[in-house]
Coordinates of C-alpha atoms in Angstrom, one line a residue:
A1 CA 83.7 103.9 109.6
R2 CA 85.1 105.6 112.7
E3 CA 87.2 108.0 110.5
Q4 CA 84.1 108.8 108.4
A5 CA 82.0 109.5 111.5
R6 CA 84.8 111.8 112.9
L7 CA 84.9 113.8 109.6
K8 CA 81.1 113.9 109.3
A9 CA 80.9 115.6 112.7
S10 CA 82.9 118.5 111.2
V11 CA 80.5 119.2 108.4
V12 CA 78.9 122.7 108.5
E13 CA 75.5 122.9 106.8
E14 CA 75.1 126.6 106.9
D15 CA 76.6 129.7 105.1
T16 CA 79.9 130.9 106.5
E17 CA 81.1 133.4 104.0
E18 CA 80.0 137.0 103.4
W19 CA 79.5 136.5 99.7
Q20 CA 76.9 133.8 100.4
K21 CA 74.7 136.3 102.2
D22 CA 74.3 138.6 99.2
S23 CA 71.5 137.9 96.8
S24 CA 73.9 138.5 93.8
F25 CA 76.9 136.8 95.5
A26 CA 78.8 140.1 95.6
G27 CA 82.4 139.2 96.6
L28 CA 82.4 135.8 94.9
E29 CA 85.2 135.9 92.3
R30 CA 86.3 132.3 91.7
V31 CA 84.5 129.0 91.6
G32 CA 86.1 125.6 91.1
G33 CA 85.3 122.1 90.0
V34 CA 87.1 118.8 90.7
D35 CA 86.5 115.4 89.2
L36 CA 88.0 111.9 89.1
S37 CA 87.1 110.1 85.8
Y38 CA 88.1 106.5 84.9
I39 CA 89.3 105.0 81.7
K40 CA 86.5 102.9 80.3
G41 CA 86.9 99.3 81.3
D42 CA 89.7 100.1 83.8
D43 CA 88.7 101.0 87.4
T44 CA 92.3 101.5 88.5
S45 CA 93.4 104.2 86.0
A46 CA 91.7 107.6 86.3
C47 CA 92.2 111.3 85.5
A48 CA 92.1 113.6 88.5
S49 CA 91.0 117.0 87.1
L50 CA 90.6 120.5 88.6
V51 CA 89.5 123.8 87.1
V52 CA 89.0 127.3 88.4
L53 CA 86.6 129.7 86.7
S54 CA 86.1 133.4 87.2
Y55 CA 82.7 134.5 88.5
P56 CA 80.3 135.6 87.2
A57 CA 81.9 135.5 83.8
L58 CA 82.7 131.7 84.2
E59 CA 85.9 131.9 82.2
V60 CA 88.6 129.2 82.8
L61 CA 91.5 130.7 84.8
Y62 CA 93.3 127.5 85.7
E63 CA 93.4 123.8 84.7
D64 CA 95.1 120.8 86.2
C65 CA 94.8 117.2 84.8
R66 CA 96.9 114.2 85.9
M67 CA 96.5 110.5 85.4
V68 CA 96.6 108.5 88.6
A69 CA 96.6 104.9 89.7
V70 CA 93.7 104.1 92.0
S71 CA 94.6 101.2 94.3
A72 CA 92.1 101.4 97.1
P73 CA 89.1 99.1 96.7
Y74 CA 85.6 100.4 96.2
V75 CA 83.5 100.0 99.3
A76 CA 79.9 101.1 99.2
G77 CA 79.4 104.1 101.3
F78 CA 83.1 104.9 101.5
L79 CA 83.8 106.0 97.9
A80 CA 85.5 109.2 99.2
F81 CA 88.3 107.3 100.8
R82 CA 89.1 105.8 97.4
E83 CA 89.0 109.1 95.4
V84 CA 89.4 112.2 97.6
P85 CA 93.1 111.8 98.2
F86 CA 93.8 112.5 94.5
L87 CA 91.5 115.5 94.5
V88 CA 93.2 116.9 97.6
E89 CA 96.5 116.5 95.8
A90 CA 95.1 118.6 92.9
V91 CA 94.0 121.3 95.3
Q92 CA 97.4 121.3 97.0
R93 CA 99.1 121.7 93.6
L94 CA 96.8 124.7 92.9
Q95 CA 97.7 126.3 96.2
Q96 CA 101.4 125.8 95.5
K97 CA 101.4 127.0 91.9
E98 CA 98.7 129.7 91.9
P99 CA 97.5 130.5 95.5
R100 CA 95.8 133.7 94.3
L101 CA 93.4 131.5 92.2
K102 CA 92.1 129.4 95.0
P103 CA 88.3 129.1 94.5
Q104 CA 85.9 130.3 97.1
V105 CA 83.6 127.3 96.5
W106 CA 83.8 123.9 94.8
H107 CA 81.2 122.3 92.6
I108 CA 81.5 118.5 92.7
S109 CA 79.7 116.0 90.5
F110 CA 79.2 113.6 93.4
D111 CA 76.5 113.3 96.0
S112 CA 77.3 114.9 99.3
L113 CA 75.0 114.9 102.3
L114 CA 72.6 113.2 100.0
A115 CA 74.9 110.2 100.2
G116 CA 75.2 110.5 104.0
F117 CA 78.8 111.7 103.8
G118 CA 79.9 111.8 100.2
V119 CA 82.9 113.2 98.2
A120 CA 81.7 116.8 98.5
C121 CA 81.5 116.6 102.3
H122 CA 84.8 114.8 102.6
L123 CA 86.7 117.2 100.4
G124 CA 85.1 120.2 102.0
V125 CA 86.1 119.1 105.5
L126 CA 89.7 118.3 104.5
T127 CA 90.2 121.5 102.5
D128 CA 88.0 123.6 104.8
L129 CA 86.4 125.2 101.7
P130 CA 82.7 125.5 100.8
C131 CA 81.5 122.6 98.7
I132 CA 78.3 121.8 96.8
G133 CA 77.3 118.3 95.5
V134 CA 75.6 118.2 92.1
A135 CA 74.3 115.0 90.5
K136 CA 72.3 114.2 87.3
N137 CA 70.7 111.1 88.8
L138 CA 68.9 110.4 92.0
L139 CA 70.9 108.5 94.7
Q140 CA 68.4 106.1 96.2
V141 CA 69.1 106.4 99.9
D142 CA 66.9 106.9 103.0
G143 CA 63.8 105.7 101.2
L144 CA 64.3 107.9 98.2
V145 CA 63.3 106.1 95.0
R146 CA 62.7 107.1 91.4
D147 CA 59.1 106.0 91.5
E148 CA 56.0 107.4 89.7
L149 CA 55.5 110.1 92.4
H150 CA 59.1 111.3 91.9
K151 CA 58.6 111.3 88.2
E152 CA 55.4 113.3 88.5
Q153 CA 57.2 115.8 90.8
I154 CA 59.9 116.2 88.1
R155 CA 57.2 116.7 85.4
S156 CA 55.8 119.5 87.6
L157 CA 59.0 121.5 87.2
Q158 CA 57.9 123.9 84.5
R159 CA 60.2 126.9 84.8
E160 CA 63.9 127.4 85.3
G161 CA 64.5 127.7 89.0
D162 CA 61.6 125.5 90.0
T163 CA 62.5 123.1 92.8
F164 CA 61.2 120.5 95.2
P165 CA 62.9 119.0 98.3
L166 CA 64.2 115.5 98.6
T167 CA 62.9 114.3 102.0
G168 CA 64.0 110.9 103.2
T169 CA 61.9 108.5 105.3
S170 CA 63.9 109.8 108.2
G171 CA 62.1 113.1 107.7
R172 CA 65.4 114.9 106.8
V173 CA 65.7 117.1 103.7
L174 CA 68.7 115.5 102.0
G175 CA 68.8 117.8 98.9
M176 CA 66.8 119.7 96.3
V177 CA 65.7 118.8 92.8
S178 CA 66.2 121.8 90.6
C179 CA 65.2 122.7 87.1
E180 CA 68.0 124.7 85.5
D181 CA 67.1 124.6 81.8
Y182 CA 63.8 125.8 80.3
N183 CA 64.1 123.2 77.5
N184 CA 65.1 120.3 79.7
S185 CA 62.8 120.2 82.7
S186 CA 62.5 116.4 82.4
K187 CA 66.2 116.2 83.3
P188 CA 66.7 118.2 86.5
L189 CA 69.7 118.4 88.8
Y190 CA 70.0 117.0 92.3
V191 CA 71.7 119.6 94.5
S192 CA 72.9 118.9 98.0
V193 CA 75.1 120.4 100.7
G194 CA 78.8 119.5 100.9
H195 CA 80.3 121.8 103.5
R196 CA 80.0 125.4 104.7
V197 CA 77.0 126.3 102.6
C198 CA 73.2 125.9 103.2
L199 CA 71.0 124.1 100.8
E200 CA 69.1 127.3 99.7
T201 CA 72.4 129.0 98.8
A202 CA 73.7 125.9 97.1
V203 CA 70.7 125.8 94.8
R204 CA 71.0 129.5 94.0
L205 CA 74.7 129.2 93.2
V206 CA 74.2 126.2 91.0
K207 CA 71.6 128.1 89.0
S208 CA 73.9 131.1 88.6
C209 CA 76.7 128.9 87.3
C210 CA 74.6 127.1 84.6
R211 CA 75.0 128.1 80.9
Y212 CA 73.6 124.7 80.1
R213 CA 72.1 121.9 82.2
I214 CA 75.3 121.2 84.0
P215 CA 77.0 123.9 86.1
E216 CA 79.9 125.3 84.2
P217 CA 82.6 124.3 86.8
I218 CA 81.5 120.7 86.5
R219 CA 81.0 120.8 82.7
Q220 CA 84.5 122.2 82.2
V221 CA 86.3 119.8 84.6
Q222 CA 84.6 116.8 83.1
K223 CA 85.5 118.1 79.6
Q224 CA 89.1 118.4 80.8
G225 CA 89.1 114.9 82.3
S226 CA 87.7 113.4 79.0
E227 CA 90.5 115.1 77.1
G228 CA 93.1 114.0 79.6
R229 CA 92.1 110.3 79.4
G230 CA 92.4 110.5 75.6
R231 CA 96.0 111.8 75.6

């Protein structure tokens, strides 16, 4: 808990890069995705995956997939300590093999500030790179619940780009619910800050990286992880 508190104090919830300040993200050339996916029925064997895509074309430039043995126990609220070391190792391999391909921002399919201090925050602080947390389901924290009011707000998302904030009982805005697909407004994305990016920029960037419902860096890294587990 002390180590988590120390790392959390280093989270930056605002834009720090020049490309973030441009409405079209001029200067952004590479986006990345990382993921740790488990073999079904086995919570100790997982595939640590990483991809780097070009931007704005979203073409895969680099892939890394490695099976790992997860030994640290799961403790609620401290998932990052169990999983992030393997993601950091994947980032380090990228830096050693292809340093010119280091992404300028990571998309991570875990909750971030929405979880208090999740994987996206943890990895962002350790690598000192901008990170965005993206989830398909609502994490029920700080009074957030998938009740009828929440469902009604989701139904109100009519157009691609429509959003509404996730405000906890503490009064803090923890993330944003965003509609990224005209044909799938009943299944939005939950976007939150990881590190070195503000929430508004995070939402805009996620939108710009979506060919389908899921941002392409996450879709590609999860695809790679699925293939890696099947090898």
